[in-house]
Amino acid sequence: EIVSETLDLPIEGNMEFSIGLRFCVVGEILKPNKECYPCGSDMSGVAREYSLNLSDSACKSCPVDAYCWGGANIGPKSGFWRISSLSENFLRCPNEVACR
């Protein structure tokens, strides 16, 4: 969503300036105030929040079979795997040695 605002400032003469805007990125959610909010992080790997989908309206709690480090940084715990880095479905490994 693009937000537009008009400001009436009492300025004489010509002014030129540039404003850079960006959309939220994977790992952030768009809050009602139109600000991008990064999902919770804790570098210890303790279960926190994540988001892997730009359409998420809220951060999600870390799955019990995954480590979450905030934003879109999520990975499988030992003994689990997932089909892609964007998958939220963690599966128990059929061969535990391969998933350490």
Short mmCIF file of N, CA and C in Angstrom, two decimals:
data_model
loop_
_atom_site.label_atom_id
_atom_site.label_comp_id
_atom_site.label_asym_id
_atom_site.label_seq_id
_atom_site.Cartn_x
_atom_site.Cartn_y
_atom_site.Cartn_z
N GLU A 1 0.84 -1.17 0.00
CA GLU A 1 0.00 0.00 0.00
C GLU A 1 0.89 1.23 0.00
N ILE A 2 0.55 2.20 -0.81
CA ILE A 2 1.31 3.44 -0.89
C ILE A 2 0.52 4.52 -0.16
N VAL A 3 1.20 5.22 0.73
CA VAL A 3 0.57 6.28 1.51
C VAL A 3 1.06 7.61 0.99
N SER A 4 0.16 8.55 0.81
CA SER A 4 0.52 9.87 0.30
C SER A 4 0.10 10.92 1.31
N GLU A 5 0.97 11.89 1.56
CA GLU A 5 0.66 12.98 2.47
C GLU A 5 1.07 14.28 1.84
N THR A 6 0.29 15.32 2.06
CA THR A 6 0.62 16.65 1.57
C THR A 6 0.88 17.54 2.77
N LEU A 7 1.98 18.27 2.71
CA LEU A 7 2.33 19.20 3.78
C LEU A 7 2.31 20.61 3.22
N ASP A 8 1.66 21.50 3.89
CA ASP A 8 1.67 22.92 3.51
C ASP A 8 2.67 23.64 4.41
N LEU A 9 3.80 23.98 3.82
CA LEU A 9 4.85 24.65 4.57
C LEU A 9 5.04 26.06 4.04
N PRO A 10 5.20 27.03 4.94
CA PRO A 10 5.42 28.42 4.50
C PRO A 10 6.88 28.64 4.07
N ILE A 11 7.21 28.20 2.85
CA ILE A 11 8.57 28.30 2.35
C ILE A 11 8.56 29.13 1.07
N GLU A 12 9.52 30.06 0.99
CA GLU A 12 9.64 30.87 -0.22
C GLU A 12 10.80 30.35 -1.05
N GLY A 13 10.65 30.42 -2.34
CA GLY A 13 11.72 29.98 -3.22
C GLY A 13 11.55 28.52 -3.61
N ASN A 14 12.53 28.02 -4.34
CA ASN A 14 12.49 26.64 -4.81
C ASN A 14 13.29 25.74 -3.89
N MET A 15 12.75 24.58 -3.64
CA MET A 15 13.45 23.57 -2.85
C MET A 15 13.38 22.25 -3.61
N GLU A 16 14.45 21.51 -3.54
CA GLU A 16 14.46 20.20 -4.17
C GLU A 16 14.96 19.19 -3.15
N PHE A 17 14.23 18.09 -3.01
CA PHE A 17 14.66 17.05 -2.09
C PHE A 17 14.16 15.71 -2.58
N SER A 18 14.76 14.68 -2.04
CA SER A 18 14.42 13.32 -2.44
C SER A 18 14.02 12.53 -1.20
N ILE A 19 13.00 11.72 -1.35
CA ILE A 19 12.54 10.87 -0.26
C ILE A 19 12.56 9.43 -0.75
N GLY A 20 13.17 8.56 0.01
CA GLY A 20 13.20 7.14 -0.33
C GLY A 20 12.23 6.36 0.53
N LEU A 21 11.37 5.59 -0.09
CA LEU A 21 10.40 4.76 0.62
C LEU A 21 10.61 3.31 0.21
N ARG A 22 10.26 2.41 1.08
CA ARG A 22 10.36 1.00 0.74
C ARG A 22 9.17 0.24 1.31
N PHE A 23 8.90 -0.89 0.71
CA PHE A 23 7.87 -1.78 1.21
C PHE A 23 8.49 -2.67 2.28
N CYS A 24 7.67 -3.32 3.07
CA CYS A 24 8.18 -4.27 4.05
C CYS A 24 8.86 -5.43 3.30
N VAL A 25 9.81 -6.05 3.97
CA VAL A 25 10.51 -7.20 3.40
C VAL A 25 10.12 -8.45 4.18
N VAL A 26 10.44 -9.61 3.63
CA VAL A 26 10.16 -10.87 4.32
C VAL A 26 10.84 -10.80 5.69
N GLY A 27 10.10 -11.16 6.74
CA GLY A 27 10.61 -11.06 8.10
C GLY A 27 10.04 -9.87 8.84
N GLU A 28 9.31 -9.01 8.12
CA GLU A 28 8.65 -7.85 8.72
C GLU A 28 7.16 -7.94 8.44
N ILE A 29 6.38 -7.30 9.30
CA ILE A 29 4.94 -7.20 9.06
C ILE A 29 4.57 -5.72 9.03
N LEU A 30 3.49 -5.41 8.32
CA LEU A 30 3.01 -4.04 8.21
C LEU A 30 2.02 -3.79 9.35
N LYS A 31 2.39 -2.89 10.23
CA LYS A 31 1.52 -2.54 11.36
C LYS A 31 0.40 -1.60 10.88
N PRO A 32 -0.69 -1.47 11.66
CA PRO A 32 -1.79 -0.58 11.26
C PRO A 32 -1.35 0.88 11.03
N ASN A 33 -0.27 1.30 11.70
CA ASN A 33 0.22 2.67 11.52
C ASN A 33 1.08 2.81 10.27
N LYS A 34 1.11 1.77 9.43
CA LYS A 34 1.82 1.72 8.14
C LYS A 34 3.34 1.64 8.29
N GLU A 35 3.82 1.23 9.45
CA GLU A 35 5.26 1.03 9.65
C GLU A 35 5.59 -0.45 9.54
N CYS A 36 6.75 -0.74 8.98
CA CYS A 36 7.22 -2.12 8.90
C CYS A 36 7.84 -2.48 10.25
N TYR A 37 7.44 -3.61 10.79
CA TYR A 37 7.91 -4.05 12.10
C TYR A 37 8.63 -5.38 11.95
N PRO A 38 9.92 -5.45 12.36
CA PRO A 38 10.63 -6.73 12.27
C PRO A 38 10.14 -7.70 13.34
N CYS A 39 9.91 -8.94 12.96
CA CYS A 39 9.48 -9.94 13.93
C CYS A 39 10.59 -10.20 14.93
N GLY A 40 10.23 -10.52 16.18
CA GLY A 40 11.14 -10.65 17.31
C GLY A 40 12.37 -11.48 17.06
N SER A 41 13.45 -11.06 17.69
CA SER A 41 14.70 -11.80 17.52
C SER A 41 15.38 -12.02 18.86
N ASP A 42 16.10 -13.10 18.93
CA ASP A 42 16.89 -13.46 20.09
C ASP A 42 17.98 -14.38 19.59
N MET A 43 19.22 -13.93 19.53
CA MET A 43 20.30 -14.69 18.92
C MET A 43 20.61 -15.99 19.66
N SER A 44 20.01 -16.23 20.82
CA SER A 44 20.25 -17.48 21.54
C SER A 44 19.50 -18.64 20.92
N GLY A 45 18.55 -18.36 20.02
CA GLY A 45 17.77 -19.42 19.40
C GLY A 45 16.55 -19.82 20.21
N VAL A 46 16.31 -19.12 21.33
CA VAL A 46 15.12 -19.38 22.12
C VAL A 46 13.90 -19.04 21.26
N ALA A 47 12.85 -19.85 21.37
CA ALA A 47 11.66 -19.66 20.53
C ALA A 47 11.18 -18.22 20.59
N ARG A 48 11.11 -17.60 19.45
CA ARG A 48 10.62 -16.23 19.33
C ARG A 48 9.65 -16.17 18.16
N GLU A 49 9.63 -15.08 17.46
CA GLU A 49 8.69 -14.90 16.36
C GLU A 49 9.41 -14.83 15.02
N TYR A 50 8.64 -15.10 13.95
CA TYR A 50 9.19 -15.05 12.59
C TYR A 50 8.06 -14.72 11.63
N SER A 51 8.42 -14.43 10.40
CA SER A 51 7.46 -14.26 9.31
C SER A 51 8.17 -14.61 8.01
N LEU A 52 7.57 -15.50 7.22
CA LEU A 52 8.15 -15.90 5.95
C LEU A 52 7.31 -15.44 4.76
N ASN A 53 6.22 -14.75 5.03
CA ASN A 53 5.29 -14.39 3.97
C ASN A 53 4.96 -12.90 4.06
N LEU A 54 5.09 -12.18 2.95
CA LEU A 54 4.80 -10.75 2.95
C LEU A 54 3.35 -10.43 3.28
N SER A 55 2.46 -11.39 3.13
CA SER A 55 1.04 -11.15 3.42
C SER A 55 0.69 -11.41 4.89
N ASP A 56 1.67 -11.85 5.70
CA ASP A 56 1.39 -12.06 7.13
C ASP A 56 0.98 -10.74 7.77
N SER A 57 -0.07 -10.78 8.58
CA SER A 57 -0.51 -9.57 9.28
C SER A 57 0.00 -9.55 10.71
N ALA A 58 0.61 -10.64 11.15
CA ALA A 58 1.19 -10.72 12.49
C ALA A 58 2.37 -11.69 12.46
N CYS A 59 3.32 -11.46 13.35
CA CYS A 59 4.44 -12.39 13.46
C CYS A 59 3.91 -13.71 14.03
N LYS A 60 4.56 -14.80 13.67
CA LYS A 60 4.14 -16.12 14.14
C LYS A 60 5.11 -16.63 15.20
N SER A 61 4.59 -17.43 16.12
CA SER A 61 5.44 -18.05 17.13
C SER A 61 6.31 -19.12 16.50
N CYS A 62 7.52 -19.25 16.98
CA CYS A 62 8.46 -20.22 16.42
C CYS A 62 7.94 -21.64 16.64
N PRO A 63 7.96 -22.50 15.61
CA PRO A 63 7.54 -23.89 15.79
C PRO A 63 8.48 -24.62 16.76
N VAL A 64 7.97 -25.61 17.46
CA VAL A 64 8.77 -26.33 18.45
C VAL A 64 9.92 -27.11 17.82
N ASP A 65 9.82 -27.44 16.54
CA ASP A 65 10.86 -28.21 15.87
C ASP A 65 11.80 -27.33 15.03
N ALA A 66 11.84 -26.02 15.38
CA ALA A 66 12.69 -25.09 14.63
C ALA A 66 13.38 -24.12 15.58
N TYR A 67 14.44 -23.50 15.07
CA TYR A 67 15.10 -22.39 15.74
C TYR A 67 14.69 -21.12 15.01
N CYS A 68 14.42 -20.06 15.74
CA CYS A 68 14.07 -18.77 15.14
C CYS A 68 15.00 -17.71 15.71
N TRP A 69 15.56 -16.91 14.82
CA TRP A 69 16.48 -15.85 15.25
C TRP A 69 15.93 -14.48 14.90
N GLY A 70 14.66 -14.41 14.56
CA GLY A 70 14.03 -13.13 14.22
C GLY A 70 13.90 -12.93 12.73
N GLY A 71 12.94 -12.12 12.34
CA GLY A 71 12.70 -11.85 10.93
C GLY A 71 12.32 -13.12 10.19
N ALA A 72 13.03 -13.39 9.10
CA ALA A 72 12.80 -14.60 8.31
C ALA A 72 13.86 -15.65 8.60
N ASN A 73 14.65 -15.44 9.63
CA ASN A 73 15.74 -16.37 9.97
C ASN A 73 15.21 -17.50 10.84
N ILE A 74 14.91 -18.61 10.21
CA ILE A 74 14.33 -19.77 10.87
C ILE A 74 14.93 -21.02 10.25
N GLY A 75 15.23 -22.00 11.07
CA GLY A 75 15.82 -23.23 10.57
C GLY A 75 15.45 -24.42 11.43
N PRO A 76 15.63 -25.63 10.90
CA PRO A 76 15.22 -26.84 11.62
C PRO A 76 16.15 -27.19 12.76
N LYS A 77 15.57 -27.72 13.82
CA LYS A 77 16.38 -28.28 14.91
C LYS A 77 16.95 -29.61 14.44
N SER A 78 17.93 -30.09 15.18
CA SER A 78 18.55 -31.38 14.84
C SER A 78 17.47 -32.47 14.77
N GLY A 79 17.53 -33.26 13.70
CA GLY A 79 16.56 -34.33 13.51
C GLY A 79 15.37 -33.94 12.66
N PHE A 80 15.35 -32.67 12.19
CA PHE A 80 14.25 -32.19 11.36
C PHE A 80 14.80 -31.58 10.08
N TRP A 81 13.94 -31.44 9.08
CA TRP A 81 14.31 -30.80 7.83
C TRP A 81 13.07 -30.14 7.23
N ARG A 82 13.29 -29.34 6.18
CA ARG A 82 12.18 -28.75 5.43
C ARG A 82 12.57 -28.70 3.96
N ILE A 83 11.58 -28.63 3.11
CA ILE A 83 11.82 -28.74 1.67
C ILE A 83 12.47 -27.49 1.08
N SER A 84 12.22 -26.31 1.66
CA SER A 84 12.83 -25.07 1.15
C SER A 84 12.96 -24.07 2.29
N SER A 85 13.74 -23.02 2.05
CA SER A 85 13.95 -22.01 3.08
C SER A 85 12.70 -21.17 3.34
N LEU A 86 11.69 -21.28 2.50
CA LEU A 86 10.44 -20.55 2.71
C LEU A 86 9.32 -21.43 3.26
N SER A 87 9.63 -22.70 3.50
CA SER A 87 8.62 -23.62 4.03
C SER A 87 8.53 -23.47 5.55
N GLU A 88 7.31 -23.49 6.06
CA GLU A 88 7.07 -23.45 7.50
C GLU A 88 6.77 -24.85 8.04
N ASN A 89 6.85 -25.85 7.17
CA ASN A 89 6.53 -27.22 7.54
C ASN A 89 7.83 -27.99 7.79
N PHE A 90 8.12 -28.27 9.04
CA PHE A 90 9.32 -29.01 9.42
C PHE A 90 8.95 -30.47 9.65
N LEU A 91 9.73 -31.36 9.06
CA LEU A 91 9.44 -32.79 9.11
C LEU A 91 10.55 -33.52 9.84
N ARG A 92 10.19 -34.59 10.56
CA ARG A 92 11.19 -35.42 11.20
C ARG A 92 11.97 -36.16 10.13
N CYS A 93 13.28 -36.19 10.26
CA CYS A 93 14.13 -36.86 9.27
C CYS A 93 13.95 -38.37 9.32
N PRO A 94 13.83 -39.00 8.16
CA PRO A 94 13.75 -40.46 8.15
C PRO A 94 15.12 -41.07 8.48
N ASN A 95 16.19 -40.31 8.25
CA ASN A 95 17.55 -40.74 8.57
C ASN A 95 18.17 -39.64 9.45
N GLU A 96 18.13 -39.82 10.76
CA GLU A 96 18.56 -38.77 11.69
C GLU A 96 20.00 -38.33 11.48
N VAL A 97 20.87 -39.22 11.02
CA VAL A 97 22.26 -38.88 10.79
C VAL A 97 22.37 -37.79 9.73
N ALA A 98 21.48 -37.80 8.75
CA ALA A 98 21.51 -36.83 7.66
C ALA A 98 21.01 -35.44 8.09
N CYS A 99 20.37 -35.35 9.23
CA CYS A 99 19.75 -34.08 9.66
C CYS A 99 20.33 -33.56 10.97
N ARG A 100 21.61 -33.67 11.14
CA ARG A 100 22.22 -33.16 12.37
C ARG A 100 22.71 -31.77 12.18
#
